[in-house]
Amino acid sequence: MVYKGNLAIDPRGLIYEAYRMDIGEQECRSIFLDWALGTQLGADMRAMLNELLDEYAGNAPDHAMTAVLREGLEKANRPAVRRGGRSRTTG
């Protein structure tokens, strides 16, 4: 398979192309969401975000996508917290 950019984790080249554009944070969030929805269920999101940052952030530390990826990594590193709703019990 031929990839756009260098990374197999971005086969459609969404993150690659985002870094080639002068766009704002909201557009980057939209692109990031599209990319994330296309990832394999159960994939190691932390590892993928680190790989994307390693590939792109060094050459574009001030790009809006770098901020979005860093925010995603920060959230991925937080422990999961149950948020509202009724608890199911078996018994």
mmCIF file with all atom_site columns, C-alpha atoms in Angstrom:
data_model
loop_
_atom_site.group_PDB
_atom_site.id
_atom_site.type_symbol
_atom_site.label_atom_id
_atom_site.label_alt_id
_atom_site.label_comp_id
_atom_site.label_asym_id
_atom_site.label_entity_id
_atom_site.label_seq_id
_atom_site.pdbx_PDB_ins_code
_atom_site.Cartn_x
_atom_site.Cartn_y
_atom_site.Cartn_z
_atom_site.occupancy
_atom_site.B_iso_or_equiv
_atom_site.pdbx_formal_charge
_atom_site.auth_seq_id
_atom_site.auth_comp_id
_atom_site.auth_asym_id
_atom_site.auth_atom_id
_atom_site.pdbx_PDB_model_num
ATOM 1  C CA . MET A 1 1  ? 0.000   0.000   0.000  1.00 0.00 ? 1  MET A CA 1
ATOM 2  C CA . VAL A 1 2  ? 1.271   3.487   -0.841 1.00 0.00 ? 2  VAL A CA 1
ATOM 3  C CA . TYR A 1 3  ? 0.894   6.080   1.884  1.00 0.00 ? 3  TYR A CA 1
ATOM 4  C CA . LYS A 1 4  ? 0.649   9.823   1.632  1.00 0.00 ? 4  LYS A CA 1
ATOM 5  C CA . GLY A 1 5  ? 3.511   10.926  3.869  1.00 0.00 ? 5  GLY A CA 1
ATOM 6  C CA . ASN A 1 6  ? 5.775   8.547   5.754  1.00 0.00 ? 6  ASN A CA 1
ATOM 7  C CA . LEU A 1 7  ? 3.451   6.961   8.301  1.00 0.00 ? 7  LEU A CA 1
ATOM 8  C CA . ALA A 1 8  ? 1.331   3.838   8.029  1.00 0.00 ? 8  ALA A CA 1
ATOM 9  C CA . ILE A 1 9  ? -0.823  5.169   10.895 1.00 0.00 ? 9  ILE A CA 1
ATOM 10 C CA . ASP A 1 10 ? -1.968  7.995   8.595  1.00 0.00 ? 10 ASP A CA 1
ATOM 11 C CA . PRO A 1 11 ? -2.778  6.085   5.387  1.00 0.00 ? 11 PRO A CA 1
ATOM 12 C CA . ARG A 1 12 ? -5.107  8.765   4.008  1.00 0.00 ? 12 ARG A CA 1
ATOM 13 C CA . GLY A 1 13 ? -2.531  11.457  4.732  1.00 0.00 ? 13 GLY A CA 1
ATOM 14 C CA . LEU A 1 14 ? -4.915  13.583  6.807  1.00 0.00 ? 14 LEU A CA 1
ATOM 15 C CA . ILE A 1 15 ? -2.327  14.662  9.369  1.00 0.00 ? 15 ILE A CA 1
ATOM 16 C CA . TYR A 1 16 ? 0.349   14.930  6.687  1.00 0.00 ? 16 TYR A CA 1
ATOM 17 C CA . GLU A 1 17 ? -1.818  17.283  4.619  1.00 0.00 ? 17 GLU A CA 1
ATOM 18 C CA . ALA A 1 18 ? -2.908  19.315  7.655  1.00 0.00 ? 18 ALA A CA 1
ATOM 19 C CA . TYR A 1 19 ? 0.716   20.198  8.325  1.00 0.00 ? 19 TYR A CA 1
ATOM 20 C CA . ARG A 1 20 ? 1.044   21.421  4.754  1.00 0.00 ? 20 ARG A CA 1
ATOM 21 C CA . MET A 1 21 ? -1.815  23.928  5.219  1.00 0.00 ? 21 MET A CA 1
ATOM 22 C CA . ASP A 1 22 ? -2.046  27.198  7.087  1.00 0.00 ? 22 ASP A CA 1
ATOM 23 C CA . ILE A 1 23 ? -5.146  26.377  9.124  1.00 0.00 ? 23 ILE A CA 1
ATOM 24 C CA . GLY A 1 24 ? -6.458  27.109  12.588 1.00 0.00 ? 24 GLY A CA 1
ATOM 25 C CA . GLU A 1 25 ? -7.093  24.957  15.613 1.00 0.00 ? 25 GLU A CA 1
ATOM 26 C CA . GLN A 1 26 ? -10.753 24.245  14.816 1.00 0.00 ? 26 GLN A CA 1
ATOM 27 C CA . GLU A 1 27 ? -9.900  22.911  11.374 1.00 0.00 ? 27 GLU A CA 1
ATOM 28 C CA . CYS A 1 28 ? -7.114  20.821  12.903 1.00 0.00 ? 28 CYS A CA 1
ATOM 29 C CA . ARG A 1 29 ? -9.523  19.407  15.491 1.00 0.00 ? 29 ARG A CA 1
ATOM 30 C CA . SER A 1 30 ? -11.876 18.390  12.694 1.00 0.00 ? 30 SER A CA 1
ATOM 31 C CA . ILE A 1 31 ? -9.082  16.713  10.748 1.00 0.00 ? 31 ILE A CA 1
ATOM 32 C CA . PHE A 1 32 ? -7.821  15.011  13.911 1.00 0.00 ? 32 PHE A CA 1
ATOM 33 C CA . LEU A 1 33 ? -11.299 13.658  14.679 1.00 0.00 ? 33 LEU A CA 1
ATOM 34 C CA . ASP A 1 34 ? -11.607 12.299  11.133 1.00 0.00 ? 34 ASP A CA 1
ATOM 35 C CA . TRP A 1 35 ? -8.182  10.662  11.488 1.00 0.00 ? 35 TRP A CA 1
ATOM 36 C CA . ALA A 1 36 ? -8.996  9.216   14.938 1.00 0.00 ? 36 ALA A CA 1
ATOM 37 C CA . LEU A 1 37 ? -12.293 7.761   13.727 1.00 0.00 ? 37 LEU A CA 1
ATOM 38 C CA . GLY A 1 38 ? -10.373 5.970   10.990 1.00 0.00 ? 38 GLY A CA 1
ATOM 39 C CA . THR A 1 39 ? -7.974  4.252   13.372 1.00 0.00 ? 39 THR A CA 1
ATOM 40 C CA . GLN A 1 40 ? -8.314  0.615   14.290 1.00 0.00 ? 40 GLN A CA 1
ATOM 41 C CA . LEU A 1 41 ? -10.420 -0.106  17.365 1.00 0.00 ? 41 LEU A CA 1
ATOM 42 C CA . GLY A 1 42 ? -8.161  -0.904  20.296 1.00 0.00 ? 42 GLY A CA 1
ATOM 43 C CA . ALA A 1 43 ? -5.102  0.740   18.718 1.00 0.00 ? 43 ALA A CA 1
ATOM 44 C CA . ASP A 1 44 ? -2.591  2.327   21.091 1.00 0.00 ? 44 ASP A CA 1
ATOM 45 C CA . MET A 1 45 ? -3.571  5.976   20.736 1.00 0.00 ? 45 MET A CA 1
ATOM 46 C CA . ARG A 1 46 ? -0.665  7.214   22.883 1.00 0.00 ? 46 ARG A CA 1
ATOM 47 C CA . ALA A 1 47 ? 1.863   5.455   20.678 1.00 0.00 ? 47 ALA A CA 1
ATOM 48 C CA . MET A 1 48 ? 0.252   6.781   17.502 1.00 0.00 ? 48 MET A CA 1
ATOM 49 C CA . LEU A 1 49 ? 0.128   10.358  18.805 1.00 0.00 ? 49 LEU A CA 1
ATOM 50 C CA . ASN A 1 50 ? 3.776   10.139  19.851 1.00 0.00 ? 50 ASN A CA 1
ATOM 51 C CA . GLU A 1 51 ? 4.653   8.846   16.389 1.00 0.00 ? 51 GLU A CA 1
ATOM 52 C CA . LEU A 1 52 ? 2.787   11.726  14.711 1.00 0.00 ? 52 LEU A CA 1
ATOM 53 C CA . LEU A 1 53 ? 4.458   14.273  16.987 1.00 0.00 ? 53 LEU A CA 1
ATOM 54 C CA . ASP A 1 54 ? 7.889   12.728  16.355 1.00 0.00 ? 54 ASP A CA 1
ATOM 55 C CA . GLU A 1 55 ? 7.303   12.945  12.610 1.00 0.00 ? 55 GLU A CA 1
ATOM 56 C CA . TYR A 1 56 ? 5.846   16.458  12.340 1.00 0.00 ? 56 TYR A CA 1
ATOM 57 C CA . ALA A 1 57 ? 6.168   18.600  15.468 1.00 0.00 ? 57 ALA A CA 1
ATOM 58 C CA . GLY A 1 58 ? 9.916   19.111  15.239 1.00 0.00 ? 58 GLY A CA 1
ATOM 59 C CA . ASN A 1 59 ? 9.591   21.011  11.967 1.00 0.00 ? 59 ASN A CA 1
ATOM 60 C CA . ALA A 1 60 ? 6.337   22.754  12.925 1.00 0.00 ? 60 ALA A CA 1
ATOM 61 C CA . PRO A 1 61 ? 6.276   23.362  16.697 1.00 0.00 ? 61 PRO A CA 1
ATOM 62 C CA . ASP A 1 62 ? 3.877   26.312  16.347 1.00 0.00 ? 62 ASP A CA 1
ATOM 63 C CA . HIS A 1 63 ? 1.426   24.665  13.930 1.00 0.00 ? 63 HIS A CA 1
ATOM 64 C CA . ALA A 1 64 ? -2.126  24.312  15.212 1.00 0.00 ? 64 ALA A CA 1
ATOM 65 C CA . MET A 1 65 ? -2.042  20.559  14.541 1.00 0.00 ? 65 MET A CA 1
ATOM 66 C CA . THR A 1 66 ? 0.920   20.205  16.897 1.00 0.00 ? 66 THR A CA 1
ATOM 67 C CA . ALA A 1 67 ? -1.163  21.766  19.676 1.00 0.00 ? 67 ALA A CA 1
ATOM 68 C CA . VAL A 1 68 ? -4.106  19.464  18.873 1.00 0.00 ? 68 VAL A CA 1
ATOM 69 C CA . LEU A 1 69 ? -1.887  16.354  18.883 1.00 0.00 ? 69 LEU A CA 1
ATOM 70 C CA . ARG A 1 70 ? -0.286  17.379  22.177 1.00 0.00 ? 70 ARG A CA 1
ATOM 71 C CA . GLU A 1 71 ? -3.710  17.954  23.706 1.00 0.00 ? 71 GLU A CA 1
ATOM 72 C CA . GLY A 1 72 ? -4.815  14.536  22.488 1.00 0.00 ? 72 GLY A CA 1
ATOM 73 C CA . LEU A 1 73 ? -1.732  12.947  24.021 1.00 0.00 ? 73 LEU A CA 1
ATOM 74 C CA . GLU A 1 74 ? -2.349  14.723  27.314 1.00 0.00 ? 74 GLU A CA 1
ATOM 75 C CA . LYS A 1 75 ? -5.921  13.420  27.386 1.00 0.00 ? 75 LYS A CA 1
ATOM 76 C CA . ALA A 1 76 ? -4.815  9.916   26.384 1.00 0.00 ? 76 ALA A CA 1
ATOM 77 C CA . ASN A 1 77 ? -2.424  9.870   29.342 1.00 0.00 ? 77 ASN A CA 1
ATOM 78 C CA . ARG A 1 78 ? -5.167  10.620  31.866 1.00 0.00 ? 78 ARG A CA 1
ATOM 79 C CA . PRO A 1 79 ? -6.760  7.704   33.668 1.00 0.00 ? 79 PRO A CA 1
ATOM 80 C CA . ALA A 1 80 ? -10.253 6.813   32.488 1.00 0.00 ? 80 ALA A CA 1
ATOM 81 C CA . VAL A 1 81 ? -12.985 8.274   34.670 1.00 0.00 ? 81 VAL A CA 1
ATOM 82 C CA . ARG A 1 82 ? -16.567 7.104   34.712 1.00 0.00 ? 82 ARG A CA 1
ATOM 83 C CA . ARG A 1 83 ? -18.833 9.953   33.671 1.00 0.00 ? 83 ARG A CA 1
ATOM 84 C CA . GLY A 1 84 ? -22.455 9.941   34.795 1.00 0.00 ? 84 GLY A CA 1
ATOM 85 C CA . GLY A 1 85 ? -25.225 7.574   33.886 1.00 0.00 ? 85 GLY A CA 1
ATOM 86 C CA . ARG A 1 86 ? -26.657 4.694   35.782 1.00 0.00 ? 86 ARG A CA 1
ATOM 87 C CA . SER A 1 87 ? -24.284 2.006   36.962 1.00 0.00 ? 87 SER A CA 1
ATOM 88 C CA . ARG A 1 88 ? -25.146 -1.504  35.847 1.00 0.00 ? 88 ARG A CA 1
ATOM 89 C CA . THR A 1 89 ? -24.901 -4.240  38.393 1.00 0.00 ? 89 THR A CA 1
ATOM 90 C CA . THR A 1 90 ? -25.302 -7.943  37.860 1.00 0.00 ? 90 THR A CA 1
ATOM 91 C CA . GLY A 1 91 ? -26.589 -10.280 40.411 1.00 0.00 ? 91 GLY A CA 1
#
